[in-house]
C-alpha cells in the first residue's frame, strides 16, 4: 500500500487484535459498515459474521434512497437479511428490524432462526404494510430478555411466559386482555412494562411481583393493580372521549383505589386526562398508610373543586413529596374557581404535610382564578426552593396576575419564584 | 497494604521494617548487602524523621514483558481490576523483587499512557464506574477525546494492552475510536489507514453480500466488472483456440474421445452441466455461480475447452439472469452525475488493464485458489469447486 519511511508503521496491527476486541469494534459500527469490512482483507473476511447484534434500521436502509418501487426495495432488503443471517455464525443476542418492509412472510422464518440462536432482545417495528401477526415460534425464545413491538399482533396460545423477560414494550399491538394478563403474570423477572395504544383491551389487571416501571398510554380503560410490591414509577395517559369515565356515586375514585396497592410508588406522572379520570369519585376518609411518593406530575384543572380536593388529599398522604408539577388546563364546565378558593383557604395547619416539598412547577396558568392553588402552596411549604410559574402564552401575561402572585405570603424564606414562558404549541 | 506486608514478611526472614521507607531499605540491601546491617537499627529510629508525607503513599511495582520495572501509585493501579486482583490474591507488587508481571501485550510506553488515563479518572471519580454530576461527565468526555488522539499503531497497542489488563472503560473508548476510523470510509481508505494487506482476489471482492454495499458506486462497479468479465471470456475463447494448437495435448483418453465423438456427447454433457448449473443457481447465490464459471472459463489448459464450452453455455444462462438481477440497477446508473461516471470508467479501465496484463500470475492464483476453495464450507456451490479440482486432477 502506501510506502512509509518507518517500516514499523506499515505493520497491520488491527487485524491481530483479539477476537473480542474486533467484535467490539464492529459492534460500534452501523451494520452496513460492519459487513463491508468483509472485503478489506483476508483476515476481515468473516470477522463480522460473529457479531451478536444485528440491527436493521431505517437510517441505514432507507426506502427513500432506493429510487425504485416498494416491491423492488422489499426484494432487495429480504435478500440482504437472508444473506446476513445465512452467513452469520454463532449466537445472535439482539435483532432489530425497524425498516420499511412491506411484505411480512419472511419475518416468520427469521424469527424461527433467531429462536434457535439464543436471542435475547427482539425489536420489531412494522412501519409499512399491514399489522404483522407474530408466529408461535416467538414463544420458543426462552432466553428473551427484551421485547419491543410496534404494529404487530401477538396471540400467544398455551403460552408459558418468558422466564427471563425483563422489559416489554408493546406499541399499537393487538392482544387480548386475558393473554396480556397471563403474559405479565408469567414473566417472573419483568421489570419494565410499556403499553401504548393496545387494541383489544377492555380492562387490565396488572399482577407482577417484580414490576418496577409501568407505563400506559392510550384510550381509557379501567385497569387495576394487584400485587405490585416493587412498582416505583407510573406513567399514565388517557386520551379520547370522556363519556365512559363516570363511576357510580359512592365509589372511591380510581386514583386512590390504585394508590392503595402501590406501596412503594415513588413517581407518578399523569398526562392528558388521566388525572381527571382518576380523580373522579369519592375521596376516601383517609388512606391506610402514607406513601413514599417523591414526584408527582399531572394535568389538573385548578378551578375544579373536585380535582383540587384530590390533589390536596394526595399531598396530605404523601409527606415526602419533593417535586410537584401541575399543568393547568381549562375544563369544560365554566366554574369560576370560588369553591376551590374557599376550600383552599379553609385548609389550616397544612404546613407539616408539605415539609419536603422543594420544587413546584405550575404551568399553563391562564387566568387569575387559577392562582389560589399557587397561593396555597407558597403559604404552606417551608422547604420550598423554587417555584416555577408558567403562563399560557396564547394570552398575554396580565400584569395584575403577576402583581397578585408576588403578594402571596411565602412560608419558605428562600423560595425563588421563576416565571416560565412556555407556549402551548 | 499491611496484610500484604505481613505475607511478604513470612517469606523473607530479614524483613523487620513495616512501611514504604522499609521497601527502600530492602531494595538498597539487595544491591548493597551490607546496607541493611549497617543501617537497620538507626533506620528504625530515624525513619520518623525521614518520612515525608509523600513517601507514605504506597507504591506498587510492575514489571513489563521486556523486563523493565516501574512503580506506580497504588491508588492509580487499583483502577485496573486485573492488577488489583493479583495484588489481593498473591500479595505481590509490594517490592521490586516481587513486581507483578504484566501480560505480554503491555510495553512501558503504553503502560504510562494507561496510567495517565487511570490517574485522571481516578482523581475525578474515586471509583471504577462513572456516575457523578453532569459536569464531571463533561470533564471526563473532553479528556477522553483528547486522550484518544493518536496514530492507529498506538491506538491498536493501547486497545490490546487495555484488554489484557481488563480495563473495560478504556477498551470501550479505544474500540469506539477505532470504529470511528472505519465508519463511512471506502475500503481503500480503511486499508490505507490500518495498513491492511489487499490480499483478496478480485473475484472474492466481487462477491459482496449482494446489495448490502448499497452504494450506487459499488453496484455500478459490479455491473461493469460483469461486462468486463464477459469481454474477457470472449477474448479468452479466441486465445484458447490459438493456444490449443501450441500446447502439448495432455488430455486423457476419455476426454479426447468424447471430444472427438463430437457434438452429441458434448452437447449431452453440456445439457447436464448447464442443468446442474441452473439448479445450483436457483439454490445458491448467483454471483458465486457466475464466478465459478468464469474461473473455469479463464483456465488456459486445453483440456478445459470442453468444459469451457459447456461453461459458455452455462455462462450465457448466467448472463441472462445477470440482467434480471441487475435490471433495477440500471436505473441507478443514470442517476450518477458525470464526474462520478468518469471516475468509474477510469477505474474499470484500470481493472481491465490489470486483468489483461498479469495474466500468468492470475492463472497461478486461480489454480492455487482452487485447491483452497473446496475447504471453505460457506461456498454454497460445492459443485463448482469440484469441477475445478477434478479438472485439475485430470491435468
XYZ file of C-alpha atoms in Angstrom, chain B:
395
model
C -1.237 -2.734 52.443
C -0.470 -4.054 55.882
C -1.670 -7.550 55.122
C 0.447 -7.688 52.031
C 3.466 -6.776 54.008
C 2.906 -9.462 56.570
C 2.709 -12.099 53.930
C 5.894 -10.837 52.485
C 7.431 -10.904 55.888
C 6.943 -14.606 56.331
C 8.734 -15.262 53.091
C 11.739 -13.264 53.930
C 13.081 -13.605 57.384
C 15.146 -10.498 57.210
C 12.174 -8.175 56.978
C 11.716 -6.118 60.052
C 10.535 -2.786 58.829
C 6.920 -2.315 58.023
C 6.440 0.663 55.796
C 7.372 2.102 52.466
C 10.594 3.516 53.767
C 11.422 -0.033 54.579
C 10.972 -1.016 50.991
C 13.671 1.360 50.010
C 15.862 -0.305 52.545
C 15.243 -3.762 51.204
C 15.786 -2.559 47.701
C 19.040 -0.999 48.658
C 20.079 -4.004 50.655
C 19.654 -6.246 47.695
C 22.066 -4.084 45.807
C 24.377 -3.300 48.680
C 24.262 -6.293 51.000
C 25.938 -4.581 53.865
C 23.499 -1.720 53.863
C 20.878 -3.408 55.946
C 23.181 -4.490 58.762
C 24.718 -1.110 58.957
C 21.603 0.905 58.905
C 18.977 -1.329 60.428
C 18.664 -0.022 63.913
C 19.473 3.584 63.245
C 16.947 3.454 60.435
C 14.138 2.411 62.648
C 14.759 5.329 64.896
C 15.322 7.834 62.208
C 12.537 6.705 59.990
C 10.087 9.045 61.573
C 12.362 11.954 60.889
C 12.994 10.863 57.346
C 9.416 10.122 56.430
C 7.754 12.800 54.401
C 4.052 12.715 53.709
C 4.503 11.922 50.024
C 6.709 8.973 50.760
C 3.917 7.373 52.712
C 1.952 6.952 49.525
C 2.135 3.263 48.798
C 3.600 2.217 45.510
C 3.146 -0.902 43.511
C 5.880 -2.379 41.421
C 5.060 -3.635 37.986
C 7.196 -5.495 35.536
C 6.633 -5.455 31.823
C 7.305 -8.320 29.498
C 10.610 -6.827 28.397
C 11.888 -6.800 31.970
C 11.671 -3.128 32.801
C 10.180 -2.329 36.153
C 8.067 0.659 37.015
C 6.495 1.780 40.190
C 3.131 3.428 40.259
C 0.944 4.839 42.987
C -1.271 2.206 44.486
C -4.489 4.117 44.104
C -3.907 4.529 40.384
C -3.082 0.885 39.945
C -6.165 -0.196 41.811
C -8.189 1.165 38.931
C -7.175 -1.904 36.941
C -9.190 -4.857 38.125
C -6.644 -7.383 36.945
C -3.760 -5.890 38.892
C -5.991 -5.320 41.863
C -6.998 -8.944 41.949
C -3.427 -10.040 41.532
C -2.359 -7.951 44.485
C -5.105 -9.350 46.632
C -4.561 -12.922 45.651
C -0.816 -13.197 45.509
C 0.297 -10.308 47.619
C 2.915 -9.387 45.109
C 3.842 -5.983 43.893
C 4.966 -4.518 47.151
C 8.624 -4.511 46.282
C 10.797 -4.520 43.276
C 11.658 -8.161 43.661
C 8.090 -9.215 43.728
C 6.929 -6.929 40.979
C 3.735 -8.008 39.361
C 4.292 -9.330 35.882
C 2.127 -7.700 33.309
C 0.839 -9.512 30.271
C 2.918 -9.570 27.133
C 0.875 -7.043 25.320
C 1.827 -4.233 27.642
C 5.004 -2.326 26.919
C 6.351 0.524 29.025
C 5.250 3.361 26.779
C 1.721 2.070 26.610
C 1.763 1.405 30.317
C 2.449 5.035 31.049
C -0.414 6.011 28.766
C -2.707 3.665 30.584
C -1.759 5.070 33.906
C -2.248 8.582 32.640
C -5.785 7.529 31.852
C -6.282 5.801 35.166
C -4.846 8.682 37.109
C -7.199 11.190 35.571
C -10.298 9.161 36.043
C -9.348 8.027 39.470
C -8.810 11.542 40.648
C -12.098 12.580 39.149
C -14.144 9.748 40.451
C -12.538 7.577 43.083
C -14.289 4.606 41.569
C -14.250 2.333 38.604
C -17.687 3.317 37.480
C -18.648 6.685 36.098
C -21.543 8.167 37.981
C -21.403 11.747 39.002
C -22.913 15.043 38.233
C -23.083 16.327 34.730
C -20.009 18.497 34.805
C -17.820 15.598 35.795
C -19.138 13.659 32.823
C -18.257 16.558 30.602
C -14.744 16.704 32.010
C -14.275 13.004 31.508
C -15.545 13.181 27.975
C -13.271 16.002 26.953
C -10.260 14.264 28.486
C -11.164 11.055 26.702
C -11.464 12.781 23.379
C -8.075 14.410 23.680
C -6.522 11.262 25.048
C -7.665 9.158 22.150
C -5.990 11.290 19.514
C -3.071 9.188 18.471
C -1.957 7.257 15.453
C -3.508 3.919 14.670
C -0.427 1.961 15.678
C -0.530 3.303 19.202
C -4.264 3.018 19.355
C -4.173 -0.663 18.489
C -1.452 -1.309 21.040
C -3.395 0.589 23.650
C -6.534 -1.391 22.926
C -4.669 -4.638 23.165
C -2.979 -3.666 26.409
C -6.169 -2.385 27.979
C -7.884 -5.626 27.080
C -5.173 -7.720 28.688
C -5.447 -5.628 31.836
C -9.236 -5.921 31.680
C -9.719 -2.218 31.845
C -13.199 -2.187 30.378
C -13.787 1.573 30.116
C -10.548 2.082 28.233
C -11.259 -0.854 25.926
C -14.630 0.686 25.198
C -13.125 4.066 24.483
C -10.442 2.753 22.168
C -12.811 0.427 20.320
C -15.114 3.319 19.652
C -12.225 5.369 18.372
C -11.193 2.574 16.032
C -14.767 2.139 14.895
C -14.960 5.841 14.116
C -11.905 5.447 11.930
C -13.612 2.708 9.968
C -17.081 4.145 9.713
C -18.100 5.719 6.464
C -14.835 5.134 4.667
C -14.193 3.303 1.461
C -12.273 0.040 1.672
C -9.194 1.607 0.123
C -9.146 4.346 2.704
C -9.528 1.855 5.516
C -6.740 -0.308 4.151
C -4.504 2.681 3.981
C -5.275 3.795 7.493
C -4.578 0.437 9.035
C -2.071 -0.929 6.534
C -4.219 -3.901 5.746
C -2.950 -6.196 3.024
C -5.084 -6.183 -0.056
C -4.996 -9.925 -0.313
C -8.410 -10.783 -1.535
C -8.643 -11.656 -5.168
C -10.806 -9.613 -7.425
C -13.350 -12.368 -7.528
C -13.606 -12.562 -3.791
C -14.114 -8.860 -3.679
C -16.702 -9.087 -6.335
C -18.915 -11.338 -4.372
C -20.032 -8.990 -1.728
C -23.218 -9.589 0.056
C -25.332 -8.509 -2.785
C -26.799 -5.111 -2.291
C -25.561 -4.645 1.232
C -22.946 -2.417 -0.208
C -25.793 -0.381 -1.420
C -23.525 2.271 -2.713
C -24.566 3.004 -6.277
C -20.879 3.292 -6.951
C -20.183 -0.267 -5.903
C -23.204 -1.580 -7.705
C -22.114 0.121 -10.853
C -18.660 -1.311 -10.432
C -20.148 -4.762 -10.099
C -22.155 -4.272 -13.218
C -19.201 -3.056 -15.165
C -16.982 -5.808 -13.848
C -19.553 -8.255 -15.091
C -19.403 -6.716 -18.517
C -15.646 -6.834 -18.464
C -15.714 -10.436 -17.472
C -17.867 -11.192 -20.430
C -15.481 -9.430 -22.766
C -12.541 -11.216 -21.260
C -14.268 -14.507 -21.684
C -14.774 -13.838 -25.328
C -11.204 -12.824 -25.723
C -10.228 -15.943 -23.883
C -12.200 -18.083 -26.253
C -10.140 -16.769 -29.106
C -6.946 -17.225 -27.163
C -7.867 -20.760 -26.305
C -8.389 -21.666 -29.866
C -4.907 -20.413 -30.639
C -3.395 -21.916 -27.548
C -4.767 -25.331 -28.255
C -2.588 -25.725 -31.247
C 0.517 -24.631 -29.432
C 0.257 -26.646 -26.254
C 1.015 -30.242 -25.749
C -2.012 -32.349 -25.643
C -2.251 -33.640 -22.126
C -5.819 -34.681 -22.118
C -6.826 -38.058 -21.007
C -8.029 -40.604 -23.494
C -11.578 -40.362 -22.414
C -11.685 -36.707 -22.876
C -10.176 -36.823 -26.305
C -12.630 -39.493 -27.246
C -15.506 -37.517 -26.015
C -14.236 -34.501 -27.786
C -13.756 -36.432 -30.965
C -17.108 -38.058 -30.677
C -18.227 -34.571 -31.084
C -21.396 -32.600 -30.815
C -23.809 -35.080 -29.341
C -21.681 -36.090 -26.440
C -20.508 -32.681 -25.574
C -23.962 -31.384 -26.085
C -25.279 -34.035 -23.774
C -22.678 -33.194 -21.234
C -23.402 -29.586 -21.941
C -27.018 -30.039 -21.149
C -26.308 -31.920 -17.978
C -23.753 -29.435 -16.831
C -25.864 -26.464 -17.628
C -28.815 -28.089 -15.934
C -26.638 -28.633 -12.924
C -25.581 -25.067 -13.050
C -29.140 -23.906 -13.368
C -30.218 -25.888 -10.361
C -27.274 -24.633 -8.468
C -28.181 -21.140 -9.455
C -31.603 -21.471 -8.013
C -30.278 -22.774 -4.765
C -27.192 -20.676 -4.311
C -26.042 -17.207 -4.881
C -25.905 -16.178 -8.435
C -22.692 -14.317 -8.033
C -20.757 -17.299 -6.856
C -22.016 -19.298 -9.783
C -21.017 -16.694 -12.237
C -17.588 -16.576 -10.784
C -17.103 -20.322 -10.730
C -17.845 -20.459 -14.387
C -15.633 -17.541 -15.062
C -12.813 -19.209 -13.212
C -13.301 -22.320 -15.209
C -13.523 -20.241 -18.281
C -10.293 -18.497 -17.713
C -8.156 -21.560 -17.459
C -5.810 -21.772 -20.355
C -5.458 -25.516 -20.231
C -6.506 -27.064 -23.443
C -8.369 -29.926 -21.921
C -10.616 -27.437 -20.378
C -12.127 -26.425 -23.600
C -14.915 -28.977 -23.420
C -15.863 -27.773 -20.034
C -15.120 -24.294 -21.228
C -17.649 -24.542 -23.958
C -20.047 -26.089 -21.559
C -19.396 -23.228 -19.303
C -20.039 -20.775 -22.013
C -23.491 -22.221 -22.338
C -23.960 -22.026 -18.660
C -22.421 -18.628 -18.656
C -24.937 -17.496 -21.199
C -27.609 -18.634 -18.841
C -25.885 -16.720 -16.144
C -25.774 -13.693 -18.289
C -29.441 -13.938 -18.829
C -30.007 -13.898 -15.152
C -27.493 -11.207 -14.522
C -29.545 -8.582 -16.237
C -32.580 -9.694 -14.327
C -30.583 -9.296 -11.181
C -29.268 -6.028 -12.229
C -32.267 -4.699 -14.056
C -33.224 -2.413 -11.346
C -29.654 -1.355 -11.014
C -29.510 0.086 -14.485
C -31.796 2.808 -13.467
C -29.338 3.832 -10.826
C -26.527 4.221 -13.296
C -28.305 7.087 -14.898
C -28.653 8.752 -11.568
C -24.952 9.251 -11.183
C -23.524 12.510 -12.188
C -20.956 12.616 -14.993
C -17.981 13.219 -12.750
C -18.617 10.022 -10.832
C -19.227 8.141 -14.027
C -15.948 9.346 -15.414
C -14.123 8.234 -12.363
C -15.762 4.869 -12.553
C -14.872 4.484 -16.182
C -11.300 5.110 -15.291
C -11.448 2.540 -12.540
C -12.937 -0.045 -14.793
C -10.312 0.539 -17.394
C -7.719 0.109 -14.750
C -9.247 -3.142 -13.669
C -9.408 -4.411 -17.204
C -5.821 -3.492 -17.807
C -4.780 -5.347 -14.706
C -6.705 -8.415 -15.702
C -5.201 -8.453 -19.119
C -1.651 -7.686 -18.190
C -0.798 -10.040 -15.385
C -2.489 -13.000 -16.893
C 0.015 -15.715 -15.978
C 0.112 -14.563 -12.366
C -3.642 -14.604 -12.273
C -3.647 -18.119 -13.553
C -1.413 -19.245 -10.756
C -3.699 -17.525 -8.324
C -6.750 -19.283 -9.641
C -5.091 -22.615 -9.535
C -3.877 -22.195 -6.018
C -7.251 -20.797 -5.019
C -8.991 -23.760 -6.460
C -7.216 -26.001 -4.003
C -8.335 -23.830 -1.174
C -11.866 -23.367 -2.337
C -13.109 -26.779 -1.572
C -12.187 -26.353 2.067
C -14.370 -23.332 2.595
C -17.732 -24.587 3.805
C -19.614 -21.365 3.218
C -19.315 -21.779 -0.501
C -22.732 -22.848 -1.495
C -21.732 -24.161 -4.865
C -19.662 -27.120 -3.920
C -20.290 -28.492 -7.332
C -18.367 -25.651 -8.800
C -15.286 -26.308 -6.772
C -15.497 -29.995 -7.530
C -15.445 -29.170 -11.174
C -12.298 -27.218 -10.702
C -10.423 -29.727 -8.692
C -11.364 -32.698 -10.792
C -10.435 -30.735 -13.829
C -7.052 -30.004 -12.433
C -6.533 -33.570 -11.338
C -7.044 -34.671 -14.807
C -4.208 -32.493 -15.771
